[in-house]
Coordinates of C-alpha atoms in Angstrom, one line a residue:
X462 CA 0.0 0.0 0.0
X463 CA 2.7 2.5 0.9
X464 CA 4.6 1.5 -2.3
X465 CA 1.4 2.4 -4.4
X466 CA 1.1 5.7 -2.6
X467 CA 4.8 6.5 -3.1
X468 CA 4.5 5.5 -6.8
X469 CA 1.4 7.7 -7.2
X470 CA 3.1 10.7 -5.5
X471 CA 6.3 10.0 -7.6
X472 CA 4.2 10.0 -10.8
X473 CA 2.6 13.4 -9.7
X474 CA 6.0 14.8 -9.0
X475 CA 7.2 13.9 -12.5
X476 CA 4.2 15.6 -14.2
X477 CA 4.7 19.0 -15.7
X478 CA 3.0 22.1 -14.1
X479 CA 0.3 22.2 -16.7
X480 CA -0.6 18.6 -16.2
X481 CA -0.6 19.1 -12.4
X482 CA -2.8 22.0 -12.7
X483 CA -5.2 20.2 -15.0
X484 CA -5.2 17.3 -12.5
X485 CA -6.0 19.7 -9.6
X486 CA -8.9 21.2 -11.7
X487 CA -10.2 17.7 -12.6
X488 CA -10.2 16.6 -8.9
X489 CA -12.1 19.7 -7.9
X490 CA -14.6 19.2 -10.7
X491 CA -15.1 15.5 -10.0
X492 CA -15.4 16.1 -6.3
X493 CA -18.1 18.7 -7.0
X494 CA -19.9 16.4 -9.4
X495 CA -19.6 13.7 -6.9
X496 CA -21.0 15.8 -4.2
X497 CA -23.8 17.2 -6.4
X498 CA -24.7 13.7 -7.6
X499 CA -24.8 12.2 -4.2
X500 CA -26.8 15.2 -2.9
X501 CA -29.3 14.7 -5.9
X502 CA -29.6 11.0 -5.2
X503 CA -30.1 11.5 -1.6
X504 CA -32.9 14.1 -2.3
X505 CA -34.6 11.6 -4.6
X506 CA -34.3 9.1 -1.8
X507 CA -35.8 11.4 0.6
X508 CA -38.6 12.5 -1.8
X509 CA -39.4 8.8 -2.5
X510 CA -39.6 8.1 1.3
X511 CA -42.0 11.0 1.7
X512 CA -44.0 9.8 -1.3
X513 CA -44.3 6.4 0.2
X514 CA -45.1 7.8 3.7
X515 CA -48.0 9.9 2.2
X516 CA -49.4 7.4 -0.2
X517 CA -48.9 4.2 1.8
X518 CA -49.5 5.6 5.3
X519 CA -51.1 9.1 5.5
X520 CA -53.7 8.6 2.7
X521 CA -54.7 5.0 4.0
X522 CA -55.0 6.4 7.6
X523 CA -57.3 9.1 6.3
X524 CA -59.4 6.4 4.5
X525 CA -59.5 4.3 7.7
X526 CA -60.7 7.4 9.6
X527 CA -63.3 8.0 6.9
X528 CA -64.3 4.3 7.2
X529 CA -64.6 4.6 10.9
X530 CA -66.6 7.7 10.7
X531 CA -69.0 6.0 8.1
X532 CA -69.8 3.3 10.7
X533 CA -70.0 5.8 13.5
X534 CA -72.0 8.7 11.8
X535 CA -73.5 7.3 8.7
X536 CA -74.6 3.9 10.1
X537 CA -75.0 4.1 13.9
X538 CA -76.3 7.7 13.9
X539 CA -78.8 6.7 11.2
X540 CA -79.9 3.6 13.2
X541 CA -80.5 5.8 16.3
X542 CA -82.5 8.2 14.2
X543 CA -84.7 5.3 13.1
X544 CA -85.1 4.2 16.7
X545 CA -86.2 7.7 17.7
X546 CA -88.5 7.8 14.7
X547 CA -86.7 10.9 13.3
X548 CA -86.4 9.2 9.9
X549 CA -88.3 6.4 8.2
X550 CA -86.9 3.1 7.8
X551 CA -86.9 3.5 4.1
X552 CA -84.9 6.7 4.3
X553 CA -82.5 5.1 6.8
X554 CA -82.1 2.2 4.5
X555 CA -81.2 4.5 1.5
X556 CA -78.5 6.3 3.7
X557 CA -77.1 3.0 5.0
X558 CA -76.8 1.6 1.4
X559 CA -74.9 4.7 0.4
X560 CA -72.6 4.3 3.4
X561 CA -72.1 0.6 2.5
X562 CA -71.0 1.8 -1.0
X563 CA -68.5 4.2 0.5
X564 CA -67.2 1.6 2.7
X565 CA -66.5 -0.6 -0.2
X566 CA -64.8 2.1 -2.0
X567 CA -62.6 3.1 0.9
X568 CA -61.7 -0.4 1.7
X569 CA -60.8 -1.1 -1.9
X570 CA -58.6 2.0 -2.0
X571 CA -56.9 0.9 1.3
X572 CA -56.2 -2.5 -0.2
X573 CA -54.6 -1.0 -3.2
X574 CA -52.2 1.1 -0.8
X575 CA -51.0 -2.2 0.6
X576 CA -49.4 -3.0 -2.7
X577 CA -47.1 0.1 -2.5
X578 CA -43.5 -1.0 -2.2
X579 CA -41.8 0.6 0.8
X580 CA -38.3 -0.3 -0.3
X581 CA -35.5 2.3 -0.7
X582 CA -35.2 4.1 -4.0
X583 CA -31.6 2.6 -4.4
X584 CA -33.0 -1.0 -3.8
X585 CA -35.8 -0.3 -6.4
X586 CA -33.2 0.9 -8.9
X587 CA -31.0 -2.1 -8.2
X588 CA -33.9 -4.3 -8.8
X589 CA -34.7 -2.7 -12.1
X590 CA -31.2 -3.1 -13.2
X591 CA -31.1 -6.8 -12.0
X592 CA -28.5 -6.4 -9.3
X593 CA -30.9 -7.4 -6.6
X594 CA -33.4 -10.3 -6.9
X595 CA -37.0 -9.6 -6.6
X596 CA -38.5 -10.4 -3.2
X597 CA -40.0 -13.8 -3.1
X598 CA -43.4 -14.7 -1.4
X599 CA -43.8 -12.9 1.9
X600 CA -45.7 -13.9 5.1
X601 CA -49.0 -12.2 5.9
X602 CA -48.4 -9.3 8.0
X603 CA -50.3 -8.2 11.0
X604 CA -51.9 -5.4 8.9
X605 CA -53.1 -7.8 6.2
X606 CA -54.5 -10.1 8.8
X607 CA -56.3 -7.3 10.7
X608 CA -57.6 -6.0 7.3
X609 CA -59.0 -9.5 6.5
X610 CA -60.8 -9.6 9.8
X611 CA -62.2 -6.2 9.2
X612 CA -63.5 -7.5 5.7
X613 CA -65.2 -10.4 7.5
X614 CA -66.8 -8.1 10.0
X615 CA -68.0 -5.8 7.2
X616 CA -69.6 -8.7 5.5
X617 CA -71.2 -9.7 8.9
X618 CA -72.6 -6.2 9.5
X619 CA -73.9 -6.2 6.0
X620 CA -75.7 -9.4 6.7
X621 CA -77.1 -8.0 10.1
X622 CA -78.2 -5.0 8.3
X623 CA -79.9 -6.9 5.7
X624 CA -81.8 -9.0 8.2
X625 CA -82.7 -6.0 10.3
X626 CA -84.3 -4.2 7.3
X627 CA -86.0 -7.5 6.3
X628 CA -87.6 -7.5 9.7
X629 CA -88.6 -3.8 9.3
X630 CA -90.1 -4.5 6.0
X631 CA -92.2 -7.6 7.3
X632 CA -93.4 -5.5 10.3
X633 CA -91.5 -7.4 12.8
X634 CA -90.3 -4.4 14.5
X635 CA -89.5 -6.1 17.8
X636 CA -87.1 -8.7 16.1
X637 CA -85.5 -5.8 14.2
X638 CA -84.8 -3.8 17.3
X639 CA -83.5 -6.9 19.0
X640 CA -81.2 -7.5 16.0
X641 CA -80.1 -4.0 16.2
X642 CA -79.4 -4.1 20.0
X643 CA -77.9 -7.6 20.2
X644 CA -76.1 -8.0 16.9
X645 CA -75.5 -4.7 15.0
X646 CA -74.2 -2.4 17.7
X647 CA -71.6 -5.0 19.0
X648 CA -70.4 -5.7 15.5
X649 CA -70.0 -2.0 14.7
X650 CA -68.1 -1.4 18.0
X651 CA -66.0 -4.4 17.2
X652 CA -65.1 -3.3 13.7
X653 CA -64.4 0.3 14.9
X654 CA -61.9 -1.3 17.4
X655 CA -60.2 -3.2 14.6
X656 CA -60.2 -0.2 12.4
X657 CA -58.6 1.8 15.3
X658 CA -56.0 -0.9 15.5
X659 CA -55.3 -0.7 11.7
X660 CA -55.0 3.0 12.2
X661 CA -52.5 2.6 14.9
X662 CA -50.5 0.2 12.7
X663 CA -50.4 2.8 9.9
X664 CA -49.4 5.5 12.3
X665 CA -46.4 3.1 13.6
X666 CA -45.6 2.5 10.0
X667 CA -45.6 6.3 9.3
X668 CA -43.4 6.7 12.3
X669 CA -40.9 4.1 10.9
X670 CA -41.0 5.8 7.5
X671 CA -40.2 9.1 9.2
X672 CA -37.3 7.5 11.0
X673 CA -36.0 6.1 7.7
X674 CA -36.2 9.4 6.1
X675 CA -34.4 11.1 9.0
X676 CA -31.7 8.4 8.8
X677 CA -31.3 9.1 5.0
X678 CA -31.0 12.9 5.6
X679 CA -28.4 12.3 8.4
X680 CA -26.5 9.9 6.2
X681 CA -26.6 12.3 3.3
X682 CA -25.3 15.2 5.4
X683 CA -22.5 12.9 6.7
X684 CA -21.5 11.6 3.3
X685 CA -21.5 15.2 1.8
X686 CA -19.4 16.3 4.7
X687 CA -17.0 13.4 4.2
X688 CA -16.9 13.8 0.4
X689 CA -16.3 17.7 0.7
X690 CA -13.5 17.2 3.4
X691 CA -12.0 14.4 1.3
X692 CA -12.1 16.5 -1.9
X693 CA -10.5 19.5 -0.1
X694 CA -8.0 17.4 1.6
X695 CA -7.0 15.6 -1.7
X696 CA -6.9 18.8 -3.6
X697 CA -4.9 20.6 -0.8
X698 CA -2.5 17.8 -0.9
X699 CA -2.1 18.1 -4.6
X700 CA -1.8 21.8 -4.3
X701 CA 1.0 21.6 -1.7
X702 CA 2.9 19.0 -4.1
X703 CA 2.2 21.6 -6.9
X704 CA 3.5 24.5 -4.9
X705 CA 6.5 22.6 -3.8
X706 CA 7.3 21.8 -7.4
X707 CA 6.7 25.4 -8.5
X708 CA 9.1 26.4 -5.7
X709 CA 11.7 23.9 -7.0
X710 CA 11.1 25.0 -10.5
X711 CA 11.4 28.6 -9.6
X712 CA 14.7 27.8 -7.9
X713 CA 15.9 26.0 -10.9
X714 CA 14.8 28.8 -13.2
X715 CA 16.4 31.3 -11.0
X716 CA 19.6 29.4 -11.1
X717 CA 19.4 29.1 -14.9
X718 CA 18.6 32.8 -15.1
X719 CA 21.6 33.5 -13.1
X720 CA 23.8 31.3 -15.2
X721 CA 22.3 32.7 -18.4
X722 CA 22.7 36.3 -17.0
X723 CA 26.3 35.7 -16.3
X724 CA 26.8 34.2 -19.8
X725 CA 24.9 37.3 -21.4
X726 CA 27.1 39.6 -19.4
X727 CA 30.1 38.0 -20.6
X728 CA 28.8 37.7 -24.1
X729 CA 28.0 41.6 -23.9
X730 CA 31.4 42.3 -22.7
X731 CA 32.9 40.3 -25.6
X732 CA 30.4 41.8 -27.9
X733 CA 31.3 45.3 -26.8
X734 CA 35.0 44.6 -27.5
X735 CA 34.1 43.2 -30.8
X736 CA 31.8 46.2 -31.6
X737 CA 34.7 48.6 -30.6
X738 CA 37.0 46.5 -32.6
X739 CA 34.7 46.6 -35.7
X740 CA 33.9 50.2 -35.2
X741 CA 37.7 50.9 -35.2
X742 CA 38.1 48.7 -38.2
X743 CA 35.2 50.4 -39.9
X744 CA 36.7 53.9 -39.1
X745 CA 40.1 52.9 -40.4
X746 CA 38.4 51.5 -43.5
X747 CA 36.4 54.7 -44.0
X748 CA 39.6 56.6 -43.5
X749 CA 41.3 54.5 -46.1
X750 CA 38.4 54.9 -48.4
X751 CA 38.5 58.6 -47.9
X752 CA 42.1 58.6 -48.7
X753 CA 41.7 56.5 -51.8
X754 CA 38.8 58.8 -52.9
X755 CA 41.1 61.8 -52.3
X756 CA 44.0 60.0 -54.3
X757 CA 41.6 59.2 -57.1
X758 CA 40.4 62.8 -57.1
X759 CA 43.9 64.0 -56.8
X760 CA 44.9 61.9 -59.9
X761 CA 42.2 63.5 -61.9
X762 CA 43.2 67.0 -60.4
X763 CA 46.8 66.3 -61.5
X764 CA 45.6 65.9 -65.0
X765 CA 43.6 69.2 -64.7
X766 CA 46.8 71.0 -63.4
X767 CA 48.8 69.6 -66.3
X768 CA 46.2 70.8 -68.8
X769 CA 46.0 74.2 -67.2
X770 CA 49.9 74.6 -66.9
X771 CA 50.3 73.4 -70.5
X772 CA 49.4 76.7 -72.1
X773 CA 51.2 79.0 -69.6
X774 CA 54.3 76.7 -69.9
X775 CA 54.3 77.0 -73.7
X776 CA 54.0 80.8 -73.4
X777 CA 56.9 80.8 -70.8
X778 CA 59.0 78.7 -73.3
X779 CA 58.2 81.3 -76.1
X780 CA 59.2 84.2 -73.8
X781 CA 62.5 82.5 -73.1
X782 CA 63.1 81.5 -76.7
X783 CA 62.6 85.2 -77.8
X784 CA 65.9 86.1 -76.0
X785 CA 67.7 83.4 -78.1
X786 CA 66.0 84.4 -81.3
X787 CA 66.9 88.0 -80.8
X788 CA 70.5 87.2 -80.2
X789 CA 70.6 84.7 -83.2
X790 CA 69.1 87.4 -85.4
X791 CA 71.7 89.9 -84.1
X792 CA 69.1 92.2 -82.9
X793 CA 69.9 94.4 -79.8
X794 CA 68.2 93.4 -76.4
X795 CA 66.8 96.6 -75.5
X796 CA 65.6 97.5 -72.0
X797 CA 62.1 97.9 -73.1
X798 CA 62.1 94.4 -74.7
X799 CA 63.6 92.9 -71.6
X800 CA 61.2 94.5 -69.3
X801 CA 58.3 93.4 -71.4
X802 CA 59.4 89.8 -71.5
X803 CA 60.2 89.6 -67.9
X804 CA 56.7 91.2 -67.1
X805 CA 55.0 88.7 -69.2
X806 CA 57.0 85.8 -67.7
X807 CA 56.1 87.0 -64.2
X808 CA 52.5 87.0 -65.2
X809 CA 52.7 83.6 -66.4
X810 CA 54.5 82.4 -63.3
X811 CA 51.9 84.1 -61.1
X812 CA 49.0 82.5 -63.0
X813 CA 50.5 79.1 -62.5
X814 CA 51.1 79.8 -58.8
X815 CA 47.4 80.7 -58.3
X816 CA 46.5 77.6 -60.1
X817 CA 48.7 75.6 -57.6
X818 CA 47.1 77.5 -54.8
X819 CA 43.6 76.7 -56.0
X820 CA 44.3 73.1 -56.2
X821 CA 46.1 73.0 -52.9
X822 CA 43.1 74.6 -51.1
X823 CA 40.8 72.1 -52.7
X824 CA 42.7 69.3 -51.1
X825 CA 43.1 70.9 -47.8
X826 CA 40.6 69.5 -45.3
X827 CA 38.5 71.9 -43.2
X828 CA 39.1 71.3 -39.4
X829 CA 36.3 73.6 -38.4
X830 CA 32.7 74.0 -39.7
X831 CA 32.1 77.4 -41.5
X832 CA 29.3 79.1 -43.3
X833 CA 29.8 79.2 -47.0
X834 CA 27.9 80.1 -50.1
X835 CA 26.7 77.0 -52.1
X836 CA 26.8 78.7 -55.5
X837 CA 30.3 80.3 -54.9
X838 CA 31.7 76.9 -53.8
X839 CA 30.3 75.2 -56.8
X840 CA 31.5 78.0 -59.1
X841 CA 35.0 77.6 -57.7
X842 CA 34.9 73.7 -58.4
X843 CA 33.7 74.3 -61.9
X844 CA 36.7 76.7 -62.4
X845 CA 39.0 74.0 -61.5
X846 CA 37.8 71.5 -64.1
X847 CA 36.2 73.7 -66.8
X848 CA 39.0 73.8 -69.2
X849 CA 39.8 70.1 -68.9
X850 CA 36.1 69.3 -69.4
X851 CA 35.8 71.7 -72.4
X852 CA 38.6 69.8 -73.9
X853 CA 36.3 66.7 -73.6
X854 CA 33.5 68.8 -75.2
X855 CA 31.5 68.9 -72.0
X856 CA 29.7 72.1 -70.9
X857 CA 29.2 72.8 -67.3
X858 CA 26.7 75.4 -66.3
X859 CA 25.4 76.6 -63.0
X860 CA 21.9 77.9 -62.4
X861 CA 21.2 79.5 -58.9
X862 CA 17.9 81.1 -58.1
X863 CA 19.3 82.8 -54.9
X864 CA 22.4 83.1 -52.8
X865 CA 22.2 80.2 -50.2
X866 CA 24.6 79.8 -47.5
X867 CA 25.0 76.6 -45.4
X868 CA 27.1 75.5 -42.4
X869 CA 29.7 72.8 -43.0
X870 CA 33.1 71.9 -44.7
X871 CA 33.3 73.7 -48.0
X872 CA 36.3 71.7 -49.3
X873 CA 34.7 68.4 -48.5
X874 CA 31.5 69.7 -50.2
X875 CA 33.6 70.7 -53.2
X876 CA 35.0 67.1 -53.4
X877 CA 31.4 65.8 -53.5
X878 CA 30.5 68.1 -56.4
X879 CA 33.9 67.0 -58.0
X880 CA 33.0 63.4 -57.7
X881 CA 29.5 64.0 -59.2
X882 CA 31.2 65.8 -62.3
X883 CA 33.7 62.9 -62.6
X884 CA 30.8 60.3 -62.7
X885 CA 28.9 62.5 -65.1
X886 CA 31.9 62.8 -67.3
X887 CA 32.4 59.1 -67.5
X888 CA 28.7 58.5 -68.3
X889 CA 28.8 61.2 -71.1
X890 CA 32.0 59.6 -72.6
X891 CA 30.4 56.2 -72.4
X892 CA 27.1 57.3 -74.0
X893 CA 29.0 59.1 -76.6
X894 CA 26.6 62.1 -76.7
X895 CA 27.4 64.8 -79.2
X896 CA 26.0 67.7 -77.0
X897 CA 27.4 66.9 -73.5
X898 CA 25.8 68.8 -70.9
X899 CA 26.3 68.9 -67.1
X900 CA 23.9 71.5 -65.3
X901 CA 23.9 72.3 -61.6
X902 CA 20.7 73.9 -60.1
X903 CA 20.8 75.4 -56.7
X904 CA 17.5 76.3 -55.1
X905 CA 15.8 76.6 -51.6
X906 CA 12.8 74.6 -50.4
X907 CA 11.7 75.5 -47.0
X908 CA 14.5 75.1 -44.5
X909 CA 16.7 73.1 -47.0
X910 CA 19.2 73.9 -49.7
X911 CA 18.6 71.6 -52.7
X912 CA 21.5 71.0 -55.2
X913 CA 20.6 69.0 -58.5
X914 CA 23.3 67.8 -60.7
X915 CA 22.0 66.7 -64.0
X916 CA 23.7 65.3 -67.0
X917 CA 22.4 63.9 -70.4
X918 CA 24.5 60.8 -70.2
X919 CA 21.5 58.4 -70.5
X920 CA 20.3 58.1 -66.8
X921 CA 20.7 55.1 -64.5
X922 CA 19.9 51.6 -65.1
X923 CA 18.0 49.7 -62.3
X924 CA 20.9 47.5 -61.5
X925 CA 23.2 50.6 -60.9
X926 CA 20.4 52.7 -59.2
X927 CA 20.0 50.4 -56.3
X928 CA 23.7 49.9 -55.6
X929 CA 25.3 53.2 -56.8
X930 CA 26.2 54.4 -53.2
X931 CA 27.5 51.1 -51.9
X932 CA 31.3 51.0 -51.1
X933 CA 33.5 49.4 -53.9
X934 CA 30.6 49.2 -56.4
X935 CA 31.7 50.5 -59.9
X936 CA 30.6 49.9 -63.4
X937 CA 34.1 50.9 -64.6
X938 CA 37.1 48.8 -65.3
X939 CA 39.2 48.1 -62.2
X940 CA 42.0 50.2 -63.7
X941 CA 39.9 53.4 -63.9
X942 CA 37.4 53.0 -61.1
X943 CA 37.5 52.2 -57.3
X944 CA 33.9 52.4 -56.5
X945 CA 34.4 54.6 -53.5
X946 CA 33.6 58.2 -54.9
X947 CA 29.8 58.1 -54.5
X948 CA 30.0 56.1 -51.2
X949 CA 32.3 58.8 -49.7
X950 CA 30.1 61.5 -51.1
X951 CA 27.2 59.9 -49.3
X952 CA 29.2 59.8 -46.1
X953 CA 30.2 63.4 -46.3
X954 CA 26.7 64.7 -47.0
X955 CA 24.9 62.5 -44.5
X956 CA 27.4 62.5 -41.6
X957 CA 29.2 65.7 -41.8
X958 CA 26.4 67.9 -43.3
X959 CA 23.4 66.1 -41.8
X960 CA 21.8 65.9 -45.3
X961 CA 20.8 63.4 -47.8
X962 CA 21.8 62.4 -51.4
X963 CA 19.7 60.5 -53.9
X964 CA 19.7 59.7 -57.6
X965 CA 17.0 59.2 -60.2
X966 CA 16.5 59.3 -63.9
X967 CA 14.3 62.2 -65.1
X968 CA 13.4 64.0 -68.3
X969 CA 15.0 67.4 -68.5
X970 CA 15.5 70.5 -70.5
X971 CA 18.9 72.2 -70.3
X972 CA 19.7 75.9 -70.5
X973 CA 20.3 75.7 -74.2
X974 CA 16.8 74.6 -74.8
X975 CA 17.7 70.9 -75.6
X976 CA 15.4 68.4 -74.0
X977 CA 16.3 64.8 -73.1
X978 CA 14.1 62.1 -71.9
X979 CA 16.8 60.1 -70.1
X980 CA 18.9 62.2 -67.8
X981 CA 20.7 61.3 -64.6
X982 CA 19.9 63.6 -61.7
X983 CA 21.7 63.4 -58.3
X984 CA 19.9 65.6 -55.7
X985 CA 21.5 66.8 -52.5
X986 CA 19.4 68.1 -49.7
X987 CA 21.2 70.0 -46.9
X988 CA 19.4 71.6 -43.9
X989 CA 20.1 75.4 -43.6
X990 CA 20.4 75.1 -39.9
X991 CA 22.1 72.0 -38.5
X992 CA 21.0 70.1 -35.5
X993 CA 22.9 70.5 -32.2
X994 CA 24.0 67.0 -32.3
X995 CA 26.6 66.8 -35.1
X996 CA 28.3 63.7 -36.6
X997 CA 32.0 63.4 -36.4
X998 CA 34.0 64.4 -39.6
X999 CA 36.7 62.4 -41.2

């Protein structure tokens, strides 16, 4: 027995919390259903006992009282009225005949009540299901014996009444009264005694039925109490086991949480180190990309410098050769000639020096933010590349609606514009357009400065449009393109100047009236007033 209990408790302990909670709920439900079913069954038993008590004891007792009253009132009183001469014999006979009919009815109803089964409701149910055998022939009870005697006496009284009325009808009044006094009265008194005895038996049976009902009630109450306490005790025991398991589970979970927390803290620490490392690597990568972008721009600028120096250098050579030609021709070197040639040489050297200063300032990074004119900065950038681009038959034009000033790094902004020019030049050369146009439109929309750079190089393809600002993405040959120009331009505009840069293909009409349906347009949006929190520059 102890092993079974231990196995049962062990099985409960191995259940999950969900199953234990379900089991606890089922126990409560089954307990309540058992209590409700038992109470309903007990109420049916009590009702059955009351029905039996009423139909087998109370109603028959009332019928016996009626029977006794019939003999006492309807018969004896009628006979006395006949003796007194208050009513005629004929009228008395009619009343007594009616009384006899009532006696037969009451007696028959009483006999029928004897057939009512006084067995308990559960015994009857068991008999109907075949669990209990039907009762065999039973012995004649005292009640049935007494009822048989009463029936005999009723027959005797009916015979006496018949004889008495026969004497009255034959005018033998004396014999009739003698029969009344000597036979009828004693028989009526005798049957009333038996009826009283039968009434007492019924009252005793009613008392016993009441005792059985009270016993059923007491047993029902006791069983309901026991079932309720048992259900509560079992549920409480299971709840204690469930709470104990919850505590153990809580302890295990708390331990697991502590371990996972430590692992997470260690992971976070390692992740922070990795993030710092990756950030540093990314910063170094961006710096390398920035330098590469500058070197790429510098290579292009060197070509521009060479192109812009070529004409002054040729002029300088001609100035120098003029002295030799004068000497070879035997012409005198006058002071006026020497001053003129020296002055021209100095102007050429000064022009070349200014060119060097312009390019040097272009590549000199700004350490501090400053307010600068967008149109002027773009014009200076155009000036650096205009002659070189004109050699490639590319026309650059600037259209500015108003003078807009922004806060930022002008040299870095110039480099962005230069990168856009360079990409536009490559597209124009690839597209082989005869009239090659690059147009810059500067305007203001709300609190933003808008710079549109448009070229008629055929626009952007879908494959290029989605990836053009990614690092190291280029459509050029590896020998001529690094794929970092547009990416660094995006970094400068977004991080340093808190703006945005985007590209699209549009239909556009240039300043010369030429309209093209496929034009590449890069739009730069820069706020006129920067936010307080600024991104770090390169």
